[in-house]
PDB file of C-alpha atoms in Angstrom:
ATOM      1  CA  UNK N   1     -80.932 -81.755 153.096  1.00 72.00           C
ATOM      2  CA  UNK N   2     -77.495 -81.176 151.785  1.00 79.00           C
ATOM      3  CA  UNK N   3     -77.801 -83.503 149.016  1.00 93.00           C
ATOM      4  CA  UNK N   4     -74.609 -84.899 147.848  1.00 95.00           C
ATOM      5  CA  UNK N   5     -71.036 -82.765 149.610  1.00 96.00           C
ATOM      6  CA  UNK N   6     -67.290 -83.313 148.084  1.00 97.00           C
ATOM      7  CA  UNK N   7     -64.549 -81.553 149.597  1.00 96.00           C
ATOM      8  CA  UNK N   8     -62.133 -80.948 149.258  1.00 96.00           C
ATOM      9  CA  UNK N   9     -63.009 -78.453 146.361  1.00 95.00           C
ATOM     10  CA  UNK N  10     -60.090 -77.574 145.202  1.00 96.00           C
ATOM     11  CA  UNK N  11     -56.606 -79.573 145.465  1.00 96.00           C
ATOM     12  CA  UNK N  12     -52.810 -79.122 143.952  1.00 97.00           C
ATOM     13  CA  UNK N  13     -50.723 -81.680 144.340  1.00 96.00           C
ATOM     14  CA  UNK N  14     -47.522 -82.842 143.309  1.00 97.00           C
ATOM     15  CA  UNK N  15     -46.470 -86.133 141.611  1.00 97.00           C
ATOM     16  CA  UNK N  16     -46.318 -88.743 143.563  1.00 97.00           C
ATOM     17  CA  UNK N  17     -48.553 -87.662 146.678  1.00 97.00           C
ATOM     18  CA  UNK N  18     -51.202 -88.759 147.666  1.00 96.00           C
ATOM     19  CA  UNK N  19     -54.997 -87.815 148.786  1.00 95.00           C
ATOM     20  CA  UNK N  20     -58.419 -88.683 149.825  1.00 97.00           C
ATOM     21  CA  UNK N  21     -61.489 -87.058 148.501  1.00 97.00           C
ATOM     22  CA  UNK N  22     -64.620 -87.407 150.746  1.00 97.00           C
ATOM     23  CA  UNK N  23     -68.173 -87.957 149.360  1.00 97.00           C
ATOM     24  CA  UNK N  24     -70.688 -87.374 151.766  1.00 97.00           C
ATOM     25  CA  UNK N  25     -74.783 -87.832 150.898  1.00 97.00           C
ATOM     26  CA  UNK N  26     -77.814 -87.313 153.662  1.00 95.00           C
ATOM     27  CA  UNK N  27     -80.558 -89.125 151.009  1.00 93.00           C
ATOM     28  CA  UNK N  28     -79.506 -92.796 152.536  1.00 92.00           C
ATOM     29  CA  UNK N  29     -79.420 -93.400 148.757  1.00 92.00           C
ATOM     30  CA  UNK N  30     -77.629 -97.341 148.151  1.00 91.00           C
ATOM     31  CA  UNK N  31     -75.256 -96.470 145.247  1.00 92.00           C
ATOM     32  CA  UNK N  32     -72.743 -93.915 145.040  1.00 95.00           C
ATOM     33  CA  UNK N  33     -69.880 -93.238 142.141  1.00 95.00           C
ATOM     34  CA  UNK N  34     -67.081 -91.529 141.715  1.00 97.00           C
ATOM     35  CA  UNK N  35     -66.308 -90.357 138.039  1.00 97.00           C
ATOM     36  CA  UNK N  36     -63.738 -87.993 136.482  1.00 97.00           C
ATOM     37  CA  UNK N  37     -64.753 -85.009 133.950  1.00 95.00           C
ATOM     38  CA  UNK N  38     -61.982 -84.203 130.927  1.00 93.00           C
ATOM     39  CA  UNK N  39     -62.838 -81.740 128.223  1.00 87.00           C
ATOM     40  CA  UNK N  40     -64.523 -83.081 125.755  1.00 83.00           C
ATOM     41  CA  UNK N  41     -64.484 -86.832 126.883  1.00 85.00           C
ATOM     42  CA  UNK N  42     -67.619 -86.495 129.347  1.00 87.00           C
ATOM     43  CA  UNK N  43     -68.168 -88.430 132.466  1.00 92.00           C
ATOM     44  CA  UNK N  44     -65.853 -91.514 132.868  1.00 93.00           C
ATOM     45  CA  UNK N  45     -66.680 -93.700 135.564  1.00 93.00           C
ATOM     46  CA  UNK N  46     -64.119 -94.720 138.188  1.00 96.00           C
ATOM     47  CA  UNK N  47     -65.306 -96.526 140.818  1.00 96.00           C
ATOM     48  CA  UNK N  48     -68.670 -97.484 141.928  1.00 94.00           C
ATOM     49  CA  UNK N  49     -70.487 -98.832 145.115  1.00 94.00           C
ATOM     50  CA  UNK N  50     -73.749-100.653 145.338  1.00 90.00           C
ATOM     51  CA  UNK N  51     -73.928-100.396 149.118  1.00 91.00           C
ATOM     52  CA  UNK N  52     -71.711-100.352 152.460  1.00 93.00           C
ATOM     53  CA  UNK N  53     -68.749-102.601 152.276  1.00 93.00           C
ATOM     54  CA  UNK N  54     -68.956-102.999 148.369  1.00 93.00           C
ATOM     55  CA  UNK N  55     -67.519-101.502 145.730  1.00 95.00           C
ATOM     56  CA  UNK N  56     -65.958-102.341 142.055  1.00 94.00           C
ATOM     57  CA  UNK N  57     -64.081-101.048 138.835  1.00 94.00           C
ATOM     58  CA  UNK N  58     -65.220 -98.690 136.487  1.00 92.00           C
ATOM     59  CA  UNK N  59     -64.069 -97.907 133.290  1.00 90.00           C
ATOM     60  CA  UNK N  60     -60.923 -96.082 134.537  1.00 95.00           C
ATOM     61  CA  UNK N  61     -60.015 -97.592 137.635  1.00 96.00           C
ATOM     62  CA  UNK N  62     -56.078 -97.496 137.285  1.00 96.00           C
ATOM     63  CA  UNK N  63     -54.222 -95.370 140.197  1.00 96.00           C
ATOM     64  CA  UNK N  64     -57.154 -94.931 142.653  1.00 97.00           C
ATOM     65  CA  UNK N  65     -58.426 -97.015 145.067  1.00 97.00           C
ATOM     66  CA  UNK N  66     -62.056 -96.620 147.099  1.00 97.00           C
ATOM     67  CA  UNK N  67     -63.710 -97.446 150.442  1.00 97.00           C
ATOM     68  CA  UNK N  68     -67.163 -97.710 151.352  1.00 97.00           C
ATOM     69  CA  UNK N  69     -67.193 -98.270 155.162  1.00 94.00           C
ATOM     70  CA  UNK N  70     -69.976 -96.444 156.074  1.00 95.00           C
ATOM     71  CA  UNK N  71     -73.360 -96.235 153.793  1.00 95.00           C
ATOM     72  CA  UNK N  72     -73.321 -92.365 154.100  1.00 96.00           C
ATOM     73  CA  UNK N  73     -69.649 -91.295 152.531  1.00 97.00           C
ATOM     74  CA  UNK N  74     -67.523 -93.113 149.738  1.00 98.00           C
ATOM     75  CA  UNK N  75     -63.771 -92.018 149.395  1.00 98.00           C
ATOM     76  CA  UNK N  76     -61.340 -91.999 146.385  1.00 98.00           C
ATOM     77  CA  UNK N  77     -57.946 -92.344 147.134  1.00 97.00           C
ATOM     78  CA  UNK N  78     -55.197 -91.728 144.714  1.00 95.00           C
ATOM     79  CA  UNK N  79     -51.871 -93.261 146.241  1.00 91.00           C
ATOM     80  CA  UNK N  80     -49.628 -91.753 144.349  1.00 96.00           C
ATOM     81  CA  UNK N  81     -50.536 -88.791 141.865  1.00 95.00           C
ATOM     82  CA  UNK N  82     -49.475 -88.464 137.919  1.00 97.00           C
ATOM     83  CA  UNK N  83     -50.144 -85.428 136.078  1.00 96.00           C
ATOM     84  CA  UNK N  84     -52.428 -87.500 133.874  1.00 96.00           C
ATOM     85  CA  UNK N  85     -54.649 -87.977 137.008  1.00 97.00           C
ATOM     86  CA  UNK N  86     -55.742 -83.664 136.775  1.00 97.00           C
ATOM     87  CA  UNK N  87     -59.343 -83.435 136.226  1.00 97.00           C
ATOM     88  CA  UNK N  88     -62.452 -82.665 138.051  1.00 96.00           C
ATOM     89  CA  UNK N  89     -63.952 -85.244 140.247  1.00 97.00           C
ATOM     90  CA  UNK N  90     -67.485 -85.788 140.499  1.00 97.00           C
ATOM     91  CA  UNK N  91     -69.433 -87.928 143.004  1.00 97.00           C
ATOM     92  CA  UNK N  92     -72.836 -88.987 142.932  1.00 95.00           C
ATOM     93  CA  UNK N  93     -75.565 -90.950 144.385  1.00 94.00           C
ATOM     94  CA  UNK N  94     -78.557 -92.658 143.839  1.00 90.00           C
ATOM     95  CA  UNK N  95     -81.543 -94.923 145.229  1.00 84.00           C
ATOM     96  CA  UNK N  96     -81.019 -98.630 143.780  1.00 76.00           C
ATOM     97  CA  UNK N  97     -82.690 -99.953 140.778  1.00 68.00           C
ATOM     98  CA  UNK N  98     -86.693 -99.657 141.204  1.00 63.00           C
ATOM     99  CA  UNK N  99     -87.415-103.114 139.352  1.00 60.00           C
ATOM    100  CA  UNK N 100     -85.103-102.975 135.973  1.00 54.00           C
ATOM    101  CA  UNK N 101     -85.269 -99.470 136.226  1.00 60.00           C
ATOM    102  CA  UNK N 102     -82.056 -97.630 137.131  1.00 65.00           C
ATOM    103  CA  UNK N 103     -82.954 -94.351 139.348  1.00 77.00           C
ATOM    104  CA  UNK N 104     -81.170 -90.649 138.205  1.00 84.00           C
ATOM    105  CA  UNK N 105     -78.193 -89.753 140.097  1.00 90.00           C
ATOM    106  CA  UNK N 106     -77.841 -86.831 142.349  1.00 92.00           C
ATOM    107  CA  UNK N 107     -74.235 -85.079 142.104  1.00 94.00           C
ATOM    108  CA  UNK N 108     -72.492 -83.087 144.219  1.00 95.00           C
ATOM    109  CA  UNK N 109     -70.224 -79.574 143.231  1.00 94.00           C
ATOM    110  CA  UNK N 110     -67.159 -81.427 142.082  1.00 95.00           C
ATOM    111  CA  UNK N 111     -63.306 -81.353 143.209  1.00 96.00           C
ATOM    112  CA  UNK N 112     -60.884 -79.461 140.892  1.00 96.00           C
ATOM    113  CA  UNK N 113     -57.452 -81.718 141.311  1.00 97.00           C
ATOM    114  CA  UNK N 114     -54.365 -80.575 139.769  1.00 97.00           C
ATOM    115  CA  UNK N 115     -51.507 -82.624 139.567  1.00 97.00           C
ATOM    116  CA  UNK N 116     -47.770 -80.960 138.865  1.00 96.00           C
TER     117      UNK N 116
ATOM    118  CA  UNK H   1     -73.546-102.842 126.238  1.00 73.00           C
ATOM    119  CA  UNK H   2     -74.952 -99.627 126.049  1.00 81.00           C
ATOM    120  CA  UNK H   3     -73.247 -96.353 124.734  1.00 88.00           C
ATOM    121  CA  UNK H   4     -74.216 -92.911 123.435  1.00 93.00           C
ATOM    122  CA  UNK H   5     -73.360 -90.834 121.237  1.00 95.00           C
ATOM    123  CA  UNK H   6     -74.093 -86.907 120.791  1.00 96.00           C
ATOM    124  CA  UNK H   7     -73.815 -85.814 117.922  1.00 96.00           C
ATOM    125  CA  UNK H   8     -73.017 -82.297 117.602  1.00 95.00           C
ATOM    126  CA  UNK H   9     -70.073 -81.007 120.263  1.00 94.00           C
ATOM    127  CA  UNK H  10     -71.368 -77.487 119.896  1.00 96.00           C
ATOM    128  CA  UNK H  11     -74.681 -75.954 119.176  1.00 98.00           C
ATOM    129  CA  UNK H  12     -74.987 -72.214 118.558  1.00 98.00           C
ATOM    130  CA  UNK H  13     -78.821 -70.513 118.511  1.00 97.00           C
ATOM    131  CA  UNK H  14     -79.583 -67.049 118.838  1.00 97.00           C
ATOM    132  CA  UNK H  15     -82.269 -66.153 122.199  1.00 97.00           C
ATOM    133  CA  UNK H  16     -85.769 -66.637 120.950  1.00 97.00           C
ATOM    134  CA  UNK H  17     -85.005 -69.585 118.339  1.00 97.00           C
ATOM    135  CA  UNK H  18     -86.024 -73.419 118.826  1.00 98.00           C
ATOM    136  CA  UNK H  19     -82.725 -75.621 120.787  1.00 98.00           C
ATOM    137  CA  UNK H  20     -82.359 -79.400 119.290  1.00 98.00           C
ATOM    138  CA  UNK H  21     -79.539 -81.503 120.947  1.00 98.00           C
ATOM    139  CA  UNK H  22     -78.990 -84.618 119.317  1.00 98.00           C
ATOM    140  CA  UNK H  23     -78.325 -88.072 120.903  1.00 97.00           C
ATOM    141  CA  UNK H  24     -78.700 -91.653 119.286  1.00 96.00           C
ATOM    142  CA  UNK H  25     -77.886 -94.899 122.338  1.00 93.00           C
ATOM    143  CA  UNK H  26     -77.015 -98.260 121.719  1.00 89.00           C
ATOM    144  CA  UNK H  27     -78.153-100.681 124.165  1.00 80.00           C
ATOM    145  CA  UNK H  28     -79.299-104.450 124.645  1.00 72.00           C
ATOM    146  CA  UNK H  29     -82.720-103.718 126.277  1.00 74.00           C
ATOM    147  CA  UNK H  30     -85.586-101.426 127.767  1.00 74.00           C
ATOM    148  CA  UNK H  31     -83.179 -98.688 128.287  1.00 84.00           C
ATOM    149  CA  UNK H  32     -83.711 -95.662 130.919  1.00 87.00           C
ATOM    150  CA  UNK H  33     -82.531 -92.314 129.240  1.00 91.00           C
ATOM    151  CA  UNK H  34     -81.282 -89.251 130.864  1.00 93.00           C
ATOM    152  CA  UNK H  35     -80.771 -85.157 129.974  1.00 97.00           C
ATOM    153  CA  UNK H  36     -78.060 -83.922 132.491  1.00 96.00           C
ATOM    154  CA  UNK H  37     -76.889 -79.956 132.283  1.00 97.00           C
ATOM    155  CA  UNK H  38     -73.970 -78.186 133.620  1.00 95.00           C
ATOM    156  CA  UNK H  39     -73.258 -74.818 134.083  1.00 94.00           C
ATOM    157  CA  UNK H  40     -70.179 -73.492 133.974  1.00 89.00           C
ATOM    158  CA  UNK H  41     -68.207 -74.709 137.326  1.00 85.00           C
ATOM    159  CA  UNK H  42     -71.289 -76.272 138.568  1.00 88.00           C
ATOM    160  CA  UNK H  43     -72.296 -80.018 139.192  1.00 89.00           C
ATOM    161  CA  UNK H  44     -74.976 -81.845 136.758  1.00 93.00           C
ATOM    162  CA  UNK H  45     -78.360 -81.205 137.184  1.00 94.00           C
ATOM    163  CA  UNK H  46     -80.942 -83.998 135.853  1.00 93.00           C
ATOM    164  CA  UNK H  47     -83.171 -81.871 133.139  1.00 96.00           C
ATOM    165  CA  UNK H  48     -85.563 -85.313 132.686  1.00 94.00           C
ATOM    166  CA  UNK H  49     -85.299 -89.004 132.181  1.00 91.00           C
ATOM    167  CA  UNK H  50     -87.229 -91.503 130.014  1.00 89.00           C
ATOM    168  CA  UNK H  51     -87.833 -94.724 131.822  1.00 78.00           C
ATOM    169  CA  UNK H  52     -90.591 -96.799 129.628  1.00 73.00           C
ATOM    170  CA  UNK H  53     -93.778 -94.846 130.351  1.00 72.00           C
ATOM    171  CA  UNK H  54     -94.546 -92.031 127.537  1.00 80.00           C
ATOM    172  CA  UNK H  55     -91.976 -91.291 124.728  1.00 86.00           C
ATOM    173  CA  UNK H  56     -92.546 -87.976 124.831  1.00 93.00           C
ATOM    174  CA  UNK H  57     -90.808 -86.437 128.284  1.00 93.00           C
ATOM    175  CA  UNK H  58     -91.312 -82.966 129.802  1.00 94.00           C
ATOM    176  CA  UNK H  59     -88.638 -81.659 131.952  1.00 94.00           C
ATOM    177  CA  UNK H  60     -87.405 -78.718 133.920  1.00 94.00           C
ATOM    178  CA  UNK H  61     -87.072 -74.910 132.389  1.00 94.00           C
ATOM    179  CA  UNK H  62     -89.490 -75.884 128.949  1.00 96.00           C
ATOM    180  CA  UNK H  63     -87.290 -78.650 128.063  1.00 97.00           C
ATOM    181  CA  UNK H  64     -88.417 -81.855 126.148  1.00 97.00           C
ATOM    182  CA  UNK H  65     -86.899 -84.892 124.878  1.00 96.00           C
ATOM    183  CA  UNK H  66     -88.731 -87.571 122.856  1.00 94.00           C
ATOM    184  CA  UNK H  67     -87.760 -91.444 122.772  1.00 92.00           C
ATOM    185  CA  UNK H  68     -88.240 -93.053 119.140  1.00 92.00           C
ATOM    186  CA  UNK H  69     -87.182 -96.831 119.456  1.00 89.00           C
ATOM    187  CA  UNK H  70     -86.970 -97.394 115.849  1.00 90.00           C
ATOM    188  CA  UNK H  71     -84.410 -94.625 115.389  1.00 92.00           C
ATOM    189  CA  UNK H  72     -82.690 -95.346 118.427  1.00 92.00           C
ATOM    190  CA  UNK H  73     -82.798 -91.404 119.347  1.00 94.00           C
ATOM    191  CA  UNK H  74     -83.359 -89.316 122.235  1.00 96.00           C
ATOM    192  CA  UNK H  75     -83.466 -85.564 120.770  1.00 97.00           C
ATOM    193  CA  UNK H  76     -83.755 -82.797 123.577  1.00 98.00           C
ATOM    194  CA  UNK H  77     -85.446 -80.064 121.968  1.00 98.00           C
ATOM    195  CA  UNK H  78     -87.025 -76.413 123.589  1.00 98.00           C
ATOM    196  CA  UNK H  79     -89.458 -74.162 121.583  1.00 97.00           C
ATOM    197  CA  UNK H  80     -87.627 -70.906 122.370  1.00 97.00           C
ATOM    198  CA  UNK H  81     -83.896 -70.589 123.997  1.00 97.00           C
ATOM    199  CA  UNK H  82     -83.069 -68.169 126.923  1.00 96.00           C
ATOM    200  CA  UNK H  83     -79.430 -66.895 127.845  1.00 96.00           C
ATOM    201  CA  UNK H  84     -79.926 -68.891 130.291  1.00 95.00           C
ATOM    202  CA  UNK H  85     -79.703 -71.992 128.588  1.00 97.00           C
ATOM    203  CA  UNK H  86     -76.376 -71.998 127.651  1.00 97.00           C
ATOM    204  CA  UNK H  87     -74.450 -74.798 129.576  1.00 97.00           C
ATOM    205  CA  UNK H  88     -73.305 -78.078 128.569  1.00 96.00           C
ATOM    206  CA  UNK H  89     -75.529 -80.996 128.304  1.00 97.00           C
ATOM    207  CA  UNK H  90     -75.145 -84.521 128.525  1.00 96.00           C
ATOM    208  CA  UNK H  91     -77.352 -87.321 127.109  1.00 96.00           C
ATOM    209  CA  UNK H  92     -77.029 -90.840 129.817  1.00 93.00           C
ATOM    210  CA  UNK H  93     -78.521 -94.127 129.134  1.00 90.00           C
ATOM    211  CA  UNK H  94     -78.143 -96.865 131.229  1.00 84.00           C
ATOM    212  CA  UNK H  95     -79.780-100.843 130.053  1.00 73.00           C
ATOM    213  CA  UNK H  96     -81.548-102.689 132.389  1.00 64.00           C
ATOM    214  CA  UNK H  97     -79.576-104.723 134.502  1.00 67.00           C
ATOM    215  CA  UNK H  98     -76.811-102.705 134.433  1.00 71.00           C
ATOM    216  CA  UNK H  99     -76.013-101.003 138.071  1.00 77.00           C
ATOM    217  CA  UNK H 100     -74.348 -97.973 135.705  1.00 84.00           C
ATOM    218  CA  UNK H 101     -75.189 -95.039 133.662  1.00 87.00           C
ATOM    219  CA  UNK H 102     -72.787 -94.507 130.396  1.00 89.00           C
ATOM    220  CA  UNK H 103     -72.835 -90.410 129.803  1.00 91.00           C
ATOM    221  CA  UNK H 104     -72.137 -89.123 126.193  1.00 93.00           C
ATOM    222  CA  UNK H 105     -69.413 -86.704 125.610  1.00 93.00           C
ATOM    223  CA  UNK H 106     -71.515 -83.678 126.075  1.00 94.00           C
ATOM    224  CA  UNK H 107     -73.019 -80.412 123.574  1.00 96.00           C
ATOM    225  CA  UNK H 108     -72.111 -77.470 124.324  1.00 96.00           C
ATOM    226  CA  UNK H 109     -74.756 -75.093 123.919  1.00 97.00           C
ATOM    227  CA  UNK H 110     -74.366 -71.385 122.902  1.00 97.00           C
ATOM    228  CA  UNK H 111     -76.871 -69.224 123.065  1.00 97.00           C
ATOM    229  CA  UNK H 112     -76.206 -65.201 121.264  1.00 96.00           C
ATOM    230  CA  UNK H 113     -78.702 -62.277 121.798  1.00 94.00           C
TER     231      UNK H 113
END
């Protein structure tokens, strides 16, 4: 098993392009995510997916847009870059709630995005 | 709602000495909790996770954590630290019913010869 696969890993872009980072995962786990990592601010979620053809906001959805089309990958889009938008890019997956309990998330390597 | 807060950014022990990370959550109900680490340049790994069977939880590499409802606290603690150890952790809770984890800010964890 692979587990959880981003790529690219590494990205520089310049303002106002745009990109898609893939998220791939072989576990046929139901959710998937997509957060951002900043020093010192932690994991902020993005975007979120609670299976194929769904997804919705997280806490900082603003300038990136998702798809879900298939149950095994979940993409981030960012239309049009900002500098603010440099960060590494985390995705993750896990199995859906077991009762009221949510399962741990599996993450993959990360994407290192800069924006200039 | 549900959040978390660490409360130490940094954490400096010398090898051989006990590690305590702090972490106190805030949420509505029967909450699952969560130790994540991260080495340098490296994805999280899940170190354990409390989910309403015993308080006290044993994880990967000697690592413990105990959950104390009336203190609202999740403490990560290990007898004796290793170089090795040094990384970044991150305390997660997520509230039943929610489809989302909420991550603290992270400790860093130093660790001197």
């Amino acid at each position: 098993n692979a587990g959880v696969t981003q790529t690219p890993k590494f990205r520089v872009l310049k303002t106002g392009q745009s990109m898609t980072l893939l998220c791939a995962q072989d576990m046929n786990h139901e959710y998937m995510y997509w957060y951002r990592q900043d020093p010192g601010m932690g994991l902020r979620l993005i975007h979120y997916s609670v299976g194929e053809g769904t997804t919705a906001k997280g806490e900082v959805p603003d300038g990136y847009n998702v798809s879900r089309l298939k149950k095994q990958n979940f993409l981030l889009g960012l239309e049009s870059a900002a500098p603010s938008q440099t960060s590494v890019y985390f995705c993750a997956s896990s199995y859906s709630s077991q009762g009221t309990t949510l399962m741990e998330q599996y993450f993959g390597p990360g994407t290192r995005l800069t924006v200039t | 709602a549900q959040s978390v807060t660490q409360l130490d950014s940094h954490v400096s022990v010398s090898e051989g000495t006990p590690v305590l990370l702090r972490c106190n959550y805030s949420s509505s109900y029967s909450p699952s909790l969560f130790w994540y680490v991260q080495h340098p340049n490296k994805g999280l790994q899940l170190l354990l996770k409390y989910t309403s069977a015993a308080t006290l939880v044993k994880g990967i590499n000697g690592f413990e954590a105990e959950f104390k409802k009336s203190e609202t606290s999740f403490h990560l603690t290990k007898p004796s630290a290793h170089m090795s150890d040094a990384a970044e952790y991150f305390c997660v809770v997520n509230t039943s019913g929610y489809s989302t984890l909420t991550f603290g800010k992270g400790t860093m964890l130093l660790v001197s010869p």
